[in-house]
Amino acid sequence: MRAETWIDQVPSDDLNSSEKAVRQAIGEYSRRVWRFALALSGAQDVADDLTQATCLRALERSHQVTHTDRLDSWLMTICRSIWLNELRARTVRKSQGLAATPDAELIAPGTDAEMNIFAREVFTQVMQLPEAQRETVMLVFVEGYSYREAAALLEVPIGTIMSRLSNARKKLQAAMPQDAAASDRRRDS
């Protein structure tokens, strides 16, 4: 990530403790923020810009940090806020079609080829979901946030999170090849 290359250029002895914590969080969570930005925007170059804007805003507002235990949530909230502001600025309320899913940085290194292919197919299907479902799926299933945490990040009731995930599961299941869906049903029985 680009954030990791420029973030360390300021000498650490010139920083206060909250700014140090924010810089550490940026280094640790920038890939997760990028994946979330990709889910929001649907385009790799926009995700890059959104991630960089998130890092800059976090550094500018590091003085606001009072608790450093969930800076990942704080970064995701900043990312989403910047994205929504960008949408408002463009007066675009719905996505205009998503770019093809890039292969880079989506799949964990070291996994087998079959798993990479399956993960790429699933991610492609997730990117076809409506924006609200897509961002919810990314936060809960990919980034591992609890329903409550995702609800707080997205500023919606927990029931809305549950509804979005239920609808997303139905859409994803309908998009799966029938033989894969049948084997999943057999495995669940």
PDB file of C-alpha atoms in Angstrom:
ATOM      1  CA  MET A   1       0.000   0.000   0.000  1.00  0.00           C
ATOM      2  CA  ARG A   2       1.175   3.481  -0.730  1.00  0.00           C
ATOM      3  CA  ALA A   3       0.247   4.579   2.811  1.00  0.00           C
ATOM      4  CA  GLU A   4       3.016   2.417   4.208  1.00  0.00           C
ATOM      5  CA  THR A   5       5.661   4.201   2.136  1.00  0.00           C
ATOM      6  CA  TRP A   6       4.960   7.804   3.136  1.00  0.00           C
ATOM      7  CA  ILE A   7       3.652   7.241   6.653  1.00  0.00           C
ATOM      8  CA  ASP A   8       7.082   6.661   8.192  1.00  0.00           C
ATOM      9  CA  GLN A   9       8.750   9.794   6.809  1.00  0.00           C
ATOM     10  CA  VAL A  10       8.103  11.959   9.903  1.00  0.00           C
ATOM     11  CA  PRO A  11      10.524  11.297  12.790  1.00  0.00           C
ATOM     12  CA  SER A  12       8.658   9.472  15.543  1.00  0.00           C
ATOM     13  CA  ASP A  13      10.120  11.623  18.343  1.00  0.00           C
ATOM     14  CA  ASP A  14       8.156  14.618  16.896  1.00  0.00           C
ATOM     15  CA  LEU A  15       4.805  12.860  17.412  1.00  0.00           C
ATOM     16  CA  ASN A  16       2.405  12.731  20.358  1.00  0.00           C
ATOM     17  CA  SER A  17       1.038   9.398  21.578  1.00  0.00           C
ATOM     18  CA  SER A  18      -2.288   9.599  19.726  1.00  0.00           C
ATOM     19  CA  GLU A  19      -0.567  10.409  16.438  1.00  0.00           C
ATOM     20  CA  LYS A  20       1.840   7.513  16.990  1.00  0.00           C
ATOM     21  CA  ALA A  21      -1.129   5.207  17.599  1.00  0.00           C
ATOM     22  CA  VAL A  22      -2.851   6.467  14.428  1.00  0.00           C
ATOM     23  CA  ARG A  23       0.304   5.970  12.364  1.00  0.00           C
ATOM     24  CA  GLN A  24       0.655   2.450  13.733  1.00  0.00           C
ATOM     25  CA  ALA A  25      -3.003   1.719  12.963  1.00  0.00           C
ATOM     26  CA  ILE A  26      -2.597   3.008   9.408  1.00  0.00           C
ATOM     27  CA  GLY A  27       0.357   0.711   8.881  1.00  0.00           C
ATOM     28  CA  GLU A  28      -1.512  -2.229  10.346  1.00  0.00           C
ATOM     29  CA  TYR A  29      -4.962  -1.717   8.788  1.00  0.00           C
ATOM     30  CA  SER A  30      -4.336   0.025   5.451  1.00  0.00           C
ATOM     31  CA  ARG A  31      -4.883  -3.191   3.443  1.00  0.00           C
ATOM     32  CA  ARG A  32      -8.229  -3.746   5.191  1.00  0.00           C
ATOM     33  CA  VAL A  33      -9.220  -0.128   4.550  1.00  0.00           C
ATOM     34  CA  TRP A  34      -8.244  -0.568   0.888  1.00  0.00           C
ATOM     35  CA  ARG A  35     -10.417  -3.684   0.553  1.00  0.00           C
ATOM     36  CA  PHE A  36     -13.334  -1.807   2.119  1.00  0.00           C
ATOM     37  CA  ALA A  37     -12.685   1.166  -0.179  1.00  0.00           C
ATOM     38  CA  LEU A  38     -12.721  -1.222  -3.145  1.00  0.00           C
ATOM     39  CA  ALA A  39     -16.053  -2.630  -1.991  1.00  0.00           C
ATOM     40  CA  LEU A  40     -17.461   0.884  -1.727  1.00  0.00           C
ATOM     41  CA  SER A  41     -16.122   2.216  -5.015  1.00  0.00           C
ATOM     42  CA  GLY A  42     -15.769  -0.859  -7.210  1.00  0.00           C
ATOM     43  CA  ALA A  43     -12.607   0.497  -8.831  1.00  0.00           C
ATOM     44  CA  GLN A  44      -9.003  -0.130  -7.836  1.00  0.00           C
ATOM     45  CA  ASP A  45      -7.758   3.386  -8.615  1.00  0.00           C
ATOM     46  CA  VAL A  46     -10.611   4.961  -6.645  1.00  0.00           C
ATOM     47  CA  ALA A  47      -9.890   2.577  -3.748  1.00  0.00           C
ATOM     48  CA  ASP A  48      -6.246   3.718  -3.806  1.00  0.00           C
ATOM     49  CA  ASP A  49      -7.300   7.379  -3.653  1.00  0.00           C
ATOM     50  CA  LEU A  50      -9.917   6.704  -0.999  1.00  0.00           C
ATOM     51  CA  THR A  51      -7.399   4.848   1.158  1.00  0.00           C
ATOM     52  CA  GLN A  52      -4.886   7.659   0.857  1.00  0.00           C
ATOM     53  CA  ALA A  53      -7.554  10.255   1.733  1.00  0.00           C
ATOM     54  CA  THR A  54      -8.551   8.131   4.737  1.00  0.00           C
ATOM     55  CA  CYS A  55      -4.964   7.986   5.976  1.00  0.00           C
ATOM     56  CA  LEU A  56      -4.510  11.724   5.550  1.00  0.00           C
ATOM     57  CA  ARG A  57      -7.746  12.558   7.356  1.00  0.00           C
ATOM     58  CA  ALA A  58      -6.853  10.167  10.172  1.00  0.00           C
ATOM     59  CA  LEU A  59      -3.498  11.878  10.614  1.00  0.00           C
ATOM     60  CA  GLU A  60      -5.109  15.325  10.486  1.00  0.00           C
ATOM     61  CA  ARG A  61      -7.573  14.289  13.172  1.00  0.00           C
ATOM     62  CA  SER A  62      -5.282  12.180  15.326  1.00  0.00           C
ATOM     63  CA  HIS A  63      -5.714  14.711  18.126  1.00  0.00           C
ATOM     64  CA  GLN A  64      -9.367  13.554  18.387  1.00  0.00           C
ATOM     65  CA  VAL A  65      -8.352  10.019  19.354  1.00  0.00           C
ATOM     66  CA  THR A  66      -9.143   9.256  22.981  1.00  0.00           C
ATOM     67  CA  HIS A  67      -9.155   5.439  22.901  1.00  0.00           C
ATOM     68  CA  THR A  68      -6.779   3.445  20.748  1.00  0.00           C
ATOM     69  CA  ASP A  69      -8.396   0.029  21.149  1.00  0.00           C
ATOM     70  CA  ARG A  70     -10.521   0.111  17.934  1.00  0.00           C
ATOM     71  CA  LEU A  71      -8.707   2.378  15.521  1.00  0.00           C
ATOM     72  CA  ASP A  72      -9.574  -0.020  12.701  1.00  0.00           C
ATOM     73  CA  SER A  73     -13.258   0.868  13.147  1.00  0.00           C
ATOM     74  CA  TRP A  74     -12.357   4.540  13.238  1.00  0.00           C
ATOM     75  CA  LEU A  75     -10.430   4.228   9.956  1.00  0.00           C
ATOM     76  CA  MET A  76     -13.335   2.377   8.303  1.00  0.00           C
ATOM     77  CA  THR A  77     -15.731   5.095   9.456  1.00  0.00           C
ATOM     78  CA  ILE A  78     -13.480   7.788   8.012  1.00  0.00           C
ATOM     79  CA  CYS A  79     -13.222   5.863   4.739  1.00  0.00           C
ATOM     80  CA  ARG A  80     -16.995   5.528   4.445  1.00  0.00           C
ATOM     81  CA  SER A  81     -17.533   9.177   5.335  1.00  0.00           C
ATOM     82  CA  ILE A  82     -15.112  10.320   2.640  1.00  0.00           C
ATOM     83  CA  TRP A  83     -16.800   8.028   0.111  1.00  0.00           C
ATOM     84  CA  LEU A  84     -20.265   9.359   0.955  1.00  0.00           C
ATOM     85  CA  ASN A  85     -18.993  12.929   0.699  1.00  0.00           C
ATOM     86  CA  GLU A  86     -17.527  12.106  -2.704  1.00  0.00           C
ATOM     87  CA  LEU A  87     -20.840  10.662  -3.861  1.00  0.00           C
ATOM     88  CA  ARG A  88     -22.699  13.741  -2.670  1.00  0.00           C
ATOM     89  CA  ALA A  89     -20.212  15.975  -4.440  1.00  0.00           C
ATOM     90  CA  ARG A  90     -20.823  14.109  -7.690  1.00  0.00           C
ATOM     91  CA  THR A  91     -24.566  13.953  -7.001  1.00  0.00           C
ATOM     92  CA  VAL A  92     -24.468  10.270  -7.811  1.00  0.00           C
ATOM     93  CA  ARG A  93     -26.670   8.111  -5.629  1.00  0.00           C
ATOM     94  CA  LYS A  94     -26.235   4.728  -7.318  1.00  0.00           C
ATOM     95  CA  SER A  95     -23.159   3.000  -8.650  1.00  0.00           C
ATOM     96  CA  GLN A  96     -22.597   3.423 -12.371  1.00  0.00           C
ATOM     97  CA  GLY A  97     -21.452  -0.148 -12.937  1.00  0.00           C
ATOM     98  CA  LEU A  98     -18.403  -1.604 -11.366  1.00  0.00           C
ATOM     99  CA  ALA A  99     -15.023  -2.138 -12.916  1.00  0.00           C
ATOM    100  CA  ALA A 100     -13.743  -5.653 -13.350  1.00  0.00           C
ATOM    101  CA  THR A 101     -12.456  -7.100 -10.105  1.00  0.00           C
ATOM    102  CA  PRO A 102      -8.686  -6.735  -9.911  1.00  0.00           C
ATOM    103  CA  ASP A 103      -6.714  -9.820  -8.929  1.00  0.00           C
ATOM    104  CA  ALA A 104      -4.129  -7.917  -6.910  1.00  0.00           C
ATOM    105  CA  GLU A 105      -4.370  -7.908  -3.125  1.00  0.00           C
ATOM    106  CA  LEU A 106      -7.710  -9.733  -2.943  1.00  0.00           C
ATOM    107  CA  ILE A 107      -6.521 -13.223  -2.148  1.00  0.00           C
ATOM    108  CA  ALA A 108      -4.311 -14.221   0.750  1.00  0.00           C
ATOM    109  CA  PRO A 109      -0.891 -15.371  -0.419  1.00  0.00           C
ATOM    110  CA  GLY A 110      -0.053 -19.013   0.111  1.00  0.00           C
ATOM    111  CA  THR A 111      -3.542 -20.397  -0.480  1.00  0.00           C
ATOM    112  CA  ASP A 112      -4.015 -23.102  -3.078  1.00  0.00           C
ATOM    113  CA  ALA A 113      -5.017 -22.313  -6.666  1.00  0.00           C
ATOM    114  CA  GLU A 114      -8.516 -23.772  -6.354  1.00  0.00           C
ATOM    115  CA  MET A 115      -9.231 -21.630  -3.296  1.00  0.00           C
ATOM    116  CA  ASN A 116      -7.965 -18.529  -5.128  1.00  0.00           C
ATOM    117  CA  ILE A 117     -10.256 -19.238  -8.073  1.00  0.00           C
ATOM    118  CA  PHE A 118     -13.253 -19.781  -5.795  1.00  0.00           C
ATOM    119  CA  ALA A 119     -12.469 -16.657  -3.748  1.00  0.00           C
ATOM    120  CA  ARG A 120     -12.154 -14.583  -6.927  1.00  0.00           C
ATOM    121  CA  GLU A 121     -15.527 -15.881  -8.161  1.00  0.00           C
ATOM    122  CA  VAL A 122     -17.193 -15.118  -4.833  1.00  0.00           C
ATOM    123  CA  PHE A 123     -15.662 -11.639  -4.718  1.00  0.00           C
ATOM    124  CA  THR A 124     -16.886 -10.954  -8.257  1.00  0.00           C
ATOM    125  CA  GLN A 125     -20.406 -11.902  -7.176  1.00  0.00           C
ATOM    126  CA  VAL A 126     -20.154  -9.762  -4.038  1.00  0.00           C
ATOM    127  CA  MET A 127     -19.143  -6.773  -6.176  1.00  0.00           C
ATOM    128  CA  GLN A 128     -22.402  -7.186  -8.131  1.00  0.00           C
ATOM    129  CA  LEU A 129     -24.508  -6.668  -4.994  1.00  0.00           C
ATOM    130  CA  PRO A 130     -26.139  -3.290  -4.323  1.00  0.00           C
ATOM    131  CA  GLU A 131     -23.823  -0.924  -2.479  1.00  0.00           C
ATOM    132  CA  ALA A 132     -25.504  -1.242   0.934  1.00  0.00           C
ATOM    133  CA  GLN A 133     -25.328  -5.046   0.832  1.00  0.00           C
ATOM    134  CA  ARG A 134     -21.798  -5.010  -0.585  1.00  0.00           C
ATOM    135  CA  GLU A 135     -20.381  -2.802   2.172  1.00  0.00           C
ATOM    136  CA  THR A 136     -22.184  -4.847   4.836  1.00  0.00           C
ATOM    137  CA  VAL A 137     -20.866  -8.156   3.448  1.00  0.00           C
ATOM    138  CA  MET A 138     -17.331  -6.762   3.312  1.00  0.00           C
ATOM    139  CA  LEU A 139     -17.425  -5.522   6.899  1.00  0.00           C
ATOM    140  CA  VAL A 140     -18.994  -8.630   8.446  1.00  0.00           C
ATOM    141  CA  PHE A 141     -17.779 -11.554   6.343  1.00  0.00           C
ATOM    142  CA  VAL A 142     -14.460 -10.280   4.988  1.00  0.00           C
ATOM    143  CA  GLU A 143     -13.213  -7.936   7.703  1.00  0.00           C
ATOM    144  CA  GLY A 144     -14.755  -9.869  10.592  1.00  0.00           C
ATOM    145  CA  TYR A 145     -16.719  -7.129  12.310  1.00  0.00           C
ATOM    146  CA  SER A 146     -19.635  -8.179  14.507  1.00  0.00           C
ATOM    147  CA  TYR A 147     -23.157  -7.223  13.480  1.00  0.00           C
ATOM    148  CA  ARG A 148     -23.161  -4.593  16.241  1.00  0.00           C
ATOM    149  CA  GLU A 149     -19.840  -3.105  15.098  1.00  0.00           C
ATOM    150  CA  ALA A 150     -20.957  -3.023  11.455  1.00  0.00           C
ATOM    151  CA  ALA A 151     -24.219  -1.350  12.485  1.00  0.00           C
ATOM    152  CA  ALA A 152     -22.271   1.325  14.361  1.00  0.00           C
ATOM    153  CA  LEU A 153     -19.869   1.867  11.451  1.00  0.00           C
ATOM    154  CA  LEU A 154     -22.687   2.161   8.916  1.00  0.00           C
ATOM    155  CA  GLU A 155     -24.925   4.096  11.315  1.00  0.00           C
ATOM    156  CA  VAL A 156     -27.904   1.766  10.852  1.00  0.00           C
ATOM    157  CA  PRO A 157     -29.851  -0.475  13.256  1.00  0.00           C
ATOM    158  CA  ILE A 158     -28.519  -3.998  13.805  1.00  0.00           C
ATOM    159  CA  GLY A 159     -31.708  -5.358  12.210  1.00  0.00           C
ATOM    160  CA  THR A 160     -30.778  -3.578   8.986  1.00  0.00           C
ATOM    161  CA  ILE A 161     -27.407  -5.343   9.032  1.00  0.00           C
ATOM    162  CA  MET A 162     -29.150  -8.686   9.489  1.00  0.00           C
ATOM    163  CA  SER A 163     -31.585  -7.919   6.664  1.00  0.00           C
ATOM    164  CA  ARG A 164     -28.837  -6.810   4.281  1.00  0.00           C
ATOM    165  CA  LEU A 165     -26.824  -9.947   4.992  1.00  0.00           C
ATOM    166  CA  SER A 166     -29.858 -12.185   4.535  1.00  0.00           C
ATOM    167  CA  ASN A 167     -30.686 -10.575   1.201  1.00  0.00           C
ATOM    168  CA  ALA A 168     -27.044 -10.731   0.111  1.00  0.00           C
ATOM    169  CA  ARG A 169     -26.863 -14.449   0.985  1.00  0.00           C
ATOM    170  CA  LYS A 170     -29.974 -15.119  -1.125  1.00  0.00           C
ATOM    171  CA  LYS A 171     -28.562 -13.204  -4.095  1.00  0.00           C
ATOM    172  CA  LEU A 172     -25.178 -14.902  -3.811  1.00  0.00           C
ATOM    173  CA  GLN A 173     -26.772 -18.332  -3.499  1.00  0.00           C
ATOM    174  CA  ALA A 174     -28.916 -17.664  -6.575  1.00  0.00           C
ATOM    175  CA  ALA A 175     -25.775 -16.677  -8.478  1.00  0.00           C
ATOM    176  CA  MET A 176     -23.912 -19.869  -7.510  1.00  0.00           C
ATOM    177  CA  PRO A 177     -23.817 -22.722 -10.009  1.00  0.00           C
ATOM    178  CA  GLN A 178     -26.541 -25.244  -9.205  1.00  0.00           C
ATOM    179  CA  ASP A 179     -24.142 -28.135  -8.547  1.00  0.00           C
ATOM    180  CA  ALA A 180     -22.204 -26.059  -5.977  1.00  0.00           C
ATOM    181  CA  ALA A 181     -25.422 -24.924  -4.300  1.00  0.00           C
ATOM    182  CA  ALA A 182     -26.681 -28.531  -4.153  1.00  0.00           C
ATOM    183  CA  SER A 183     -23.445 -29.786  -2.608  1.00  0.00           C
ATOM    184  CA  ASP A 184     -23.616 -26.993  -0.014  1.00  0.00           C
ATOM    185  CA  ARG A 185     -27.166 -27.995   0.905  1.00  0.00           C
ATOM    186  CA  ARG A 186     -26.098 -31.627   1.248  1.00  0.00           C
ATOM    187  CA  ARG A 187     -23.154 -30.637   3.435  1.00  0.00           C
ATOM    188  CA  ASP A 188     -25.396 -28.528   5.699  1.00  0.00           C
ATOM    189  CA  SER A 189     -27.891 -31.378   6.199  1.00  0.00           C
TER     190      SER A 189
END
